[in-house]
PDB file of C-alpha atoms in Angstrom:
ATOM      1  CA  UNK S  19      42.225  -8.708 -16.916  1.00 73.00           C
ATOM      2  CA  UNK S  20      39.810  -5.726 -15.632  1.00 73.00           C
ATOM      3  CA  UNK S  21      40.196  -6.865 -12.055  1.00 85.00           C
ATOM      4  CA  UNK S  22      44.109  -5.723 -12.762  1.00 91.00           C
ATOM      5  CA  UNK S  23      43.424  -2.812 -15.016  1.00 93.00           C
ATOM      6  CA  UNK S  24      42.805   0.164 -12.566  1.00 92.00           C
ATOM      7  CA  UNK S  25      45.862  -0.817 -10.632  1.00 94.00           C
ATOM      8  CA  UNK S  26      47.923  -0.982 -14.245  1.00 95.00           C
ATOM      9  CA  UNK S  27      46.484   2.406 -14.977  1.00 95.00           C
ATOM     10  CA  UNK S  28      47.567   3.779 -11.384  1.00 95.00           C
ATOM     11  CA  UNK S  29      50.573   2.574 -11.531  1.00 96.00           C
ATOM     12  CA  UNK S  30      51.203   4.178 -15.009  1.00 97.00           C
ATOM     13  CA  UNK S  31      50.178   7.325 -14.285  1.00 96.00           C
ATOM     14  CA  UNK S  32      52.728   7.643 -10.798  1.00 96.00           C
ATOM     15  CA  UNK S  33      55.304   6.106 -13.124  1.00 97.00           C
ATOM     16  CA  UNK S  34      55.113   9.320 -15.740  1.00 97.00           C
ATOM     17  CA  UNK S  35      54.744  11.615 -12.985  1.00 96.00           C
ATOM     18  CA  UNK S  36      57.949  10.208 -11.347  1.00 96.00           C
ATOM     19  CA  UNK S  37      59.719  10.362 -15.362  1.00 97.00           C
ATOM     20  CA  UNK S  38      58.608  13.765 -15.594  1.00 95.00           C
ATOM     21  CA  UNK S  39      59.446  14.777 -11.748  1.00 93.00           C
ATOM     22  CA  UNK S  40      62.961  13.131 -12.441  1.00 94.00           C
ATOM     23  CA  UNK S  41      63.549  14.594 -15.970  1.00 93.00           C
ATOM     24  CA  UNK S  42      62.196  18.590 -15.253  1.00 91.00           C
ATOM     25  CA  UNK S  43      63.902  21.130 -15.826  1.00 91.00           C
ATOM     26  CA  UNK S  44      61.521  23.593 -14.148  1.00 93.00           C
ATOM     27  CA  UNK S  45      60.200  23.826 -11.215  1.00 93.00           C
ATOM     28  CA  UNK S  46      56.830  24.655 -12.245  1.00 95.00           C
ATOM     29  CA  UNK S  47      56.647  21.395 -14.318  1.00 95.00           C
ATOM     30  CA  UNK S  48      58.145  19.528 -10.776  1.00 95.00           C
ATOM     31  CA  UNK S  49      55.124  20.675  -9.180  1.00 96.00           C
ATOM     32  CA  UNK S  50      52.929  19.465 -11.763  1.00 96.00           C
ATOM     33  CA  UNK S  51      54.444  16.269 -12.641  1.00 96.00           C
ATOM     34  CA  UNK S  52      54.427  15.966  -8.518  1.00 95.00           C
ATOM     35  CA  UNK S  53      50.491  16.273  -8.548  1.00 95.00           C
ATOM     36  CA  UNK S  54      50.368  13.374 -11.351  1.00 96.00           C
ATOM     37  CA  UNK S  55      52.009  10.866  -8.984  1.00 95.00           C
ATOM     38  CA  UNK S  56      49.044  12.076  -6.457  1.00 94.00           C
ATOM     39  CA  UNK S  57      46.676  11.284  -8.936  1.00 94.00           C
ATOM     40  CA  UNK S  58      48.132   7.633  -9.432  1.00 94.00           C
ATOM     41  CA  UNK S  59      47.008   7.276  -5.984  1.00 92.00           C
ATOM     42  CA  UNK S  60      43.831   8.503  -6.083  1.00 92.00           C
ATOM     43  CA  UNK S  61      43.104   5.984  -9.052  1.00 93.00           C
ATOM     44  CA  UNK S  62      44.848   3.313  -6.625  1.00 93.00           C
ATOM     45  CA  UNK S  63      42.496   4.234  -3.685  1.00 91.00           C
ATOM     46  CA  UNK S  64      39.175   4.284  -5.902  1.00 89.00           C
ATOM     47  CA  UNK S  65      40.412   0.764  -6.971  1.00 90.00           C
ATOM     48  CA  UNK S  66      40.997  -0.806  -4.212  1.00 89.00           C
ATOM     49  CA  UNK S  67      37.163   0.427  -2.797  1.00 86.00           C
ATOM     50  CA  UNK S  68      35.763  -0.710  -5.556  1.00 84.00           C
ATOM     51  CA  UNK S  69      32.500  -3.238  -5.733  1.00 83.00           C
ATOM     52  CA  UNK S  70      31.016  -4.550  -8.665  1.00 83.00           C
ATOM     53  CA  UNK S  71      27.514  -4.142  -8.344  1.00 85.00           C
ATOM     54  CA  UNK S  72      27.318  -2.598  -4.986  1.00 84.00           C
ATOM     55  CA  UNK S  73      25.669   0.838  -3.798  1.00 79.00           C
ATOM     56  CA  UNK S  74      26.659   3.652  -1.473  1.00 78.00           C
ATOM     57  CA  UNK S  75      26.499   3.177   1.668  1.00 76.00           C
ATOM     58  CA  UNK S  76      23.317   4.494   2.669  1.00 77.00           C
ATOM     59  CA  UNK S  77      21.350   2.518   4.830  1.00 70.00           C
ATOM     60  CA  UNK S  78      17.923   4.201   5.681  1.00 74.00           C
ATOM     61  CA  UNK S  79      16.412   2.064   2.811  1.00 71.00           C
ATOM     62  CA  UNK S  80      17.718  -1.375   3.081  1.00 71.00           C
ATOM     63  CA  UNK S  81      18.671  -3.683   5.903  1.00 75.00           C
ATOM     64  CA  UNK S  82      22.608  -3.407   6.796  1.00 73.00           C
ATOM     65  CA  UNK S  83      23.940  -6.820   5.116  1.00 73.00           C
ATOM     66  CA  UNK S  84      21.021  -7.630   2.645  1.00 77.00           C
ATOM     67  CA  UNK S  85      23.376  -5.906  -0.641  1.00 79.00           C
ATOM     68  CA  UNK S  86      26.874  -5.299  -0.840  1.00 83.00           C
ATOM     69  CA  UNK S  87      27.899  -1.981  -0.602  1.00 81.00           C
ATOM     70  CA  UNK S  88      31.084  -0.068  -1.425  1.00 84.00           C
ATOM     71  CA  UNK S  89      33.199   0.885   1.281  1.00 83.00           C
ATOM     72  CA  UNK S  90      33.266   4.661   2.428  1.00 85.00           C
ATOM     73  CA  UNK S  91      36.288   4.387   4.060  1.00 89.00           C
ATOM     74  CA  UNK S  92      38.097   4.174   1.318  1.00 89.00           C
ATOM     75  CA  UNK S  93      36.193   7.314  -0.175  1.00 87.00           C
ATOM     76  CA  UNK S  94      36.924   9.376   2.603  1.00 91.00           C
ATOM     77  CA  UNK S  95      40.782   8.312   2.375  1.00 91.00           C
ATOM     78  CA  UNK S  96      40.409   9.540  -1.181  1.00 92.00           C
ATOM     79  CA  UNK S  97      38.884  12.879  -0.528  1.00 93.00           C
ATOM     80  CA  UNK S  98      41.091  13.651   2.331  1.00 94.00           C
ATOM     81  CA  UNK S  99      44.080  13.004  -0.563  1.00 92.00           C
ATOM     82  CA  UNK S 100      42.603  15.192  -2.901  1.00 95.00           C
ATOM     83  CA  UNK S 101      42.471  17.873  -0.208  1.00 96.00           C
ATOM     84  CA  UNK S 102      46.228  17.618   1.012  1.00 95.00           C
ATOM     85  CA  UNK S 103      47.511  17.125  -2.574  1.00 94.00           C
ATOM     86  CA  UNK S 104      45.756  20.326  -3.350  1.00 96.00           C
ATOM     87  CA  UNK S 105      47.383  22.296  -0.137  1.00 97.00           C
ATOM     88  CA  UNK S 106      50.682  20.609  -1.186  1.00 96.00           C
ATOM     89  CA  UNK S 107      50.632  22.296  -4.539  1.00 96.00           C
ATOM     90  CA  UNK S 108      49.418  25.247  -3.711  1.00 97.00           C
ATOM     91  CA  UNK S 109      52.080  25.167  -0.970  1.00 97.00           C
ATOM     92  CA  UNK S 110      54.817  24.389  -3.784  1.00 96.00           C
ATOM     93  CA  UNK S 111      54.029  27.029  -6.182  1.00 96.00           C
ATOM     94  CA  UNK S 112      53.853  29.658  -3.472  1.00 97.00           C
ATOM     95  CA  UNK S 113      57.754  28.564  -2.713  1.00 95.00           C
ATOM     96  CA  UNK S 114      58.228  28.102  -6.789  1.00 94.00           C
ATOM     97  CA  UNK S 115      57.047  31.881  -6.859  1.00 95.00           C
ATOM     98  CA  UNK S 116      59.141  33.278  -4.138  1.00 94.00           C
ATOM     99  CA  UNK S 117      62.332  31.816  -5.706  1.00 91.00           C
ATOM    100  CA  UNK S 118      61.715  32.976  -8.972  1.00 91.00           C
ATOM    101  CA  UNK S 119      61.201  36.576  -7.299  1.00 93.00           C
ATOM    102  CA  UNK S 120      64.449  36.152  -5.494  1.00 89.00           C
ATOM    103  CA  UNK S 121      66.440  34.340  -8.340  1.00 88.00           C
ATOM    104  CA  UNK S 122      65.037  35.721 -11.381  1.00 88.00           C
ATOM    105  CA  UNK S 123      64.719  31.610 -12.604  1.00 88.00           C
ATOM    106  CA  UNK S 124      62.692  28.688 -12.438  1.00 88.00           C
ATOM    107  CA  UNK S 125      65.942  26.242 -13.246  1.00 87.00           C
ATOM    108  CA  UNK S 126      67.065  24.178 -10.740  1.00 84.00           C
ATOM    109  CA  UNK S 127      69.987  23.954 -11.983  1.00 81.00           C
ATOM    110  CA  UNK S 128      70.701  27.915 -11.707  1.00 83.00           C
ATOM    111  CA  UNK S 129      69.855  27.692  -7.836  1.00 80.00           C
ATOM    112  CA  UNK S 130      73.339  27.766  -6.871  1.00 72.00           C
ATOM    113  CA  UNK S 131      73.254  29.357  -3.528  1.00 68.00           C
ATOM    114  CA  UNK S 132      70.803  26.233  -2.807  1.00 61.00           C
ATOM    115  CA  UNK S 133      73.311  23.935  -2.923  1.00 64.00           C
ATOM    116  CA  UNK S 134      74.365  22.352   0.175  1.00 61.00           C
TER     117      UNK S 134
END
């Protein structure tokens, strides 16, 4: 059952940010609910690198293949999501601001002249 558990727990967390995505009524909460599905996948990523027992992988003290170690790979992947998640809200809430400027709302639903 805790071999399963971190993907449960990612796939929860992506599964409220999608309810909460799908059932906003602001755009500010879009963008937030938006960066809670990102953070489903960073749990995802961390699980899937996982090792039980293993260390970083540092090898000036031990001999390549005498431990296991936990693959960086799949810690970079995660870091370079954090980064472009980050961009990608602060990317979103720069356009949330501009149309509340312009609109005088946060609503989608009061967007009109967005409508195709």
């Amino acid at each position: 059952m805790l071999d399963v558990l971190p993907y449960l727990v990612a796939g929860w967390v992506f599964l409220v940010g999608c309810y909460g995505l799908a059932t906003s009524r602001n755009l500010i909460h879009a963008v937030g609910c938006l960066s809670v599905c990102q953070a489903g996948t960073y749990v995802l990523l961390l699980a899937v690198g996982y090792r039980d027992k293993a260390t970083a992988p540092v090898y000036s003290d031990i001999k390549p293949g005498s431990r296991p170690v936990v693959d960086p790979v799949v810690q970079a992947l995660t870091l370079t999501d954090v980064v472009v998640g980050a961009t990608v809200t602060a990317l979103l809430l720069a356009l949330v601001v501009q149309i509340s400027k312009r609109h005088d709302t946060v609503d989608p639903d009061e967007l009109s002249e967005l409508r195709g």
